[in-house]
């Protein structure tokens, strides 16, 4: 029956060995198709992939009544490949995607949620990273070591940053 539901998130990984996908959800349990024939009802998924072949991970609503109940995604060091589209996740307060060297693009939501951390360091973000829709962006931002990142478009925000890191990037365009 879950296959009839619209997916909340789809991403590719070529992770081999131990993998961990963590979603903080205020109420309910997500259904996660790991792309290797395994389907779990869990918000904090730990698994072991037999090899580094490309797998498509799909996250479904499960018993979560609303996507607004998902407040954090942690996919750090999970060998995410290509683009991750977070445009549906308007209640996220923590974004954790660092150390995914094949992650080239993050599509962010339009959200006024107060964001305490946005980590996408040591990826391969390419071109422009558009944060302009995250009007509650605050706290700690780490985009360091993305050598193909040329532009960051920041939101208009009255929030306070405690840290904002961009070393080892190639900002040649706008840092607005």
Coordinates of N, CA and C in Angstrom, one line a residue, residues 7 13-14 22 25 33 36 74 83 85 89 97-98 106 111 120 133 136 140-142 144 148 152 155 160 173:
X7 N 6.0 9.8 -2.5 CA 7.3 9.8 -1.7 C 7.5 11.2 -1.2
X13 N 22.4 6.8 -3.4 CA 23.6 6.6 -2.6 C 24.4 5.4 -3.2
X14 N 25.7 5.5 -3.1 CA 26.5 4.4 -3.5 C 27.3 3.9 -2.3
X22 N 19.0 9.4 9.4 CA 18.3 9.8 10.6 C 17.3 11.0 10.3
X25 N 11.3 13.2 13.9 CA 9.9 13.3 13.6 C 9.2 13.5 14.9
X33 N 12.4 2.8 2.0 CA 12.8 1.8 1.0 C 14.3 2.0 0.8
X36 N 17.6 -1.6 -1.8 CA 18.3 -2.9 -2.0 C 17.3 -4.1 -1.7
X74 N 19.5 14.0 8.9 CA 20.9 13.8 9.1 C 21.3 12.7 8.1
X83 N 21.8 15.2 -6.8 CA 20.9 16.2 -6.1 C 20.0 15.6 -5.1
X85 N 16.5 16.9 -3.1 CA 15.5 17.9 -3.2 C 14.7 17.9 -1.9
X89 N 10.2 20.0 2.6 CA 10.4 20.0 4.0 C 10.5 21.4 4.7
X97 N 24.3 17.3 6.0 CA 24.6 16.6 4.7 C 26.1 16.6 4.5
X98 N 26.9 17.0 5.4 CA 28.4 17.1 5.2 C 29.0 15.7 4.9
X106 N 21.8 20.9 -3.6 CA 20.7 20.8 -2.6 C 19.6 21.8 -3.0
X111 N 10.9 28.4 3.6 CA 10.6 28.2 5.0 C 11.0 29.3 5.9
X120 N 26.7 21.3 5.1 CA 27.0 20.7 3.8 C 28.4 20.9 3.5
X133 N 15.3 31.1 0.3 CA 14.0 30.8 0.9 C 13.9 30.5 2.3
X136 N 14.5 31.9 8.1 CA 14.8 31.7 9.5 C 16.2 31.2 9.7
X140 N 24.5 27.9 13.1 CA 25.8 27.4 12.6 C 25.6 27.0 11.1
X141 N 26.4 27.6 10.2 CA 26.3 27.3 8.8 C 27.7 26.8 8.4
X142 N 27.9 25.6 7.9 CA 29.2 25.2 7.4 C 29.1 24.6 6.0
X144 N 32.0 24.7 4.1 CA 33.4 24.6 3.7 C 33.8 23.4 2.9
X148 N 33.8 23.5 -5.9 CA 33.0 23.9 -7.1 C 31.9 24.8 -6.8
X152 N 26.7 31.7 -3.2 CA 25.7 31.4 -2.1 C 24.8 32.6 -2.1
X155 N 19.4 34.3 2.6 CA 18.1 35.0 2.7 C 18.2 36.3 3.4
X160 N 20.3 35.6 14.0 CA 21.8 35.7 14.3 C 22.5 34.4 14.0
X173 N 31.2 34.2 -7.7 CA 30.0 35.0 -8.0 C 29.6 35.7 -6.8

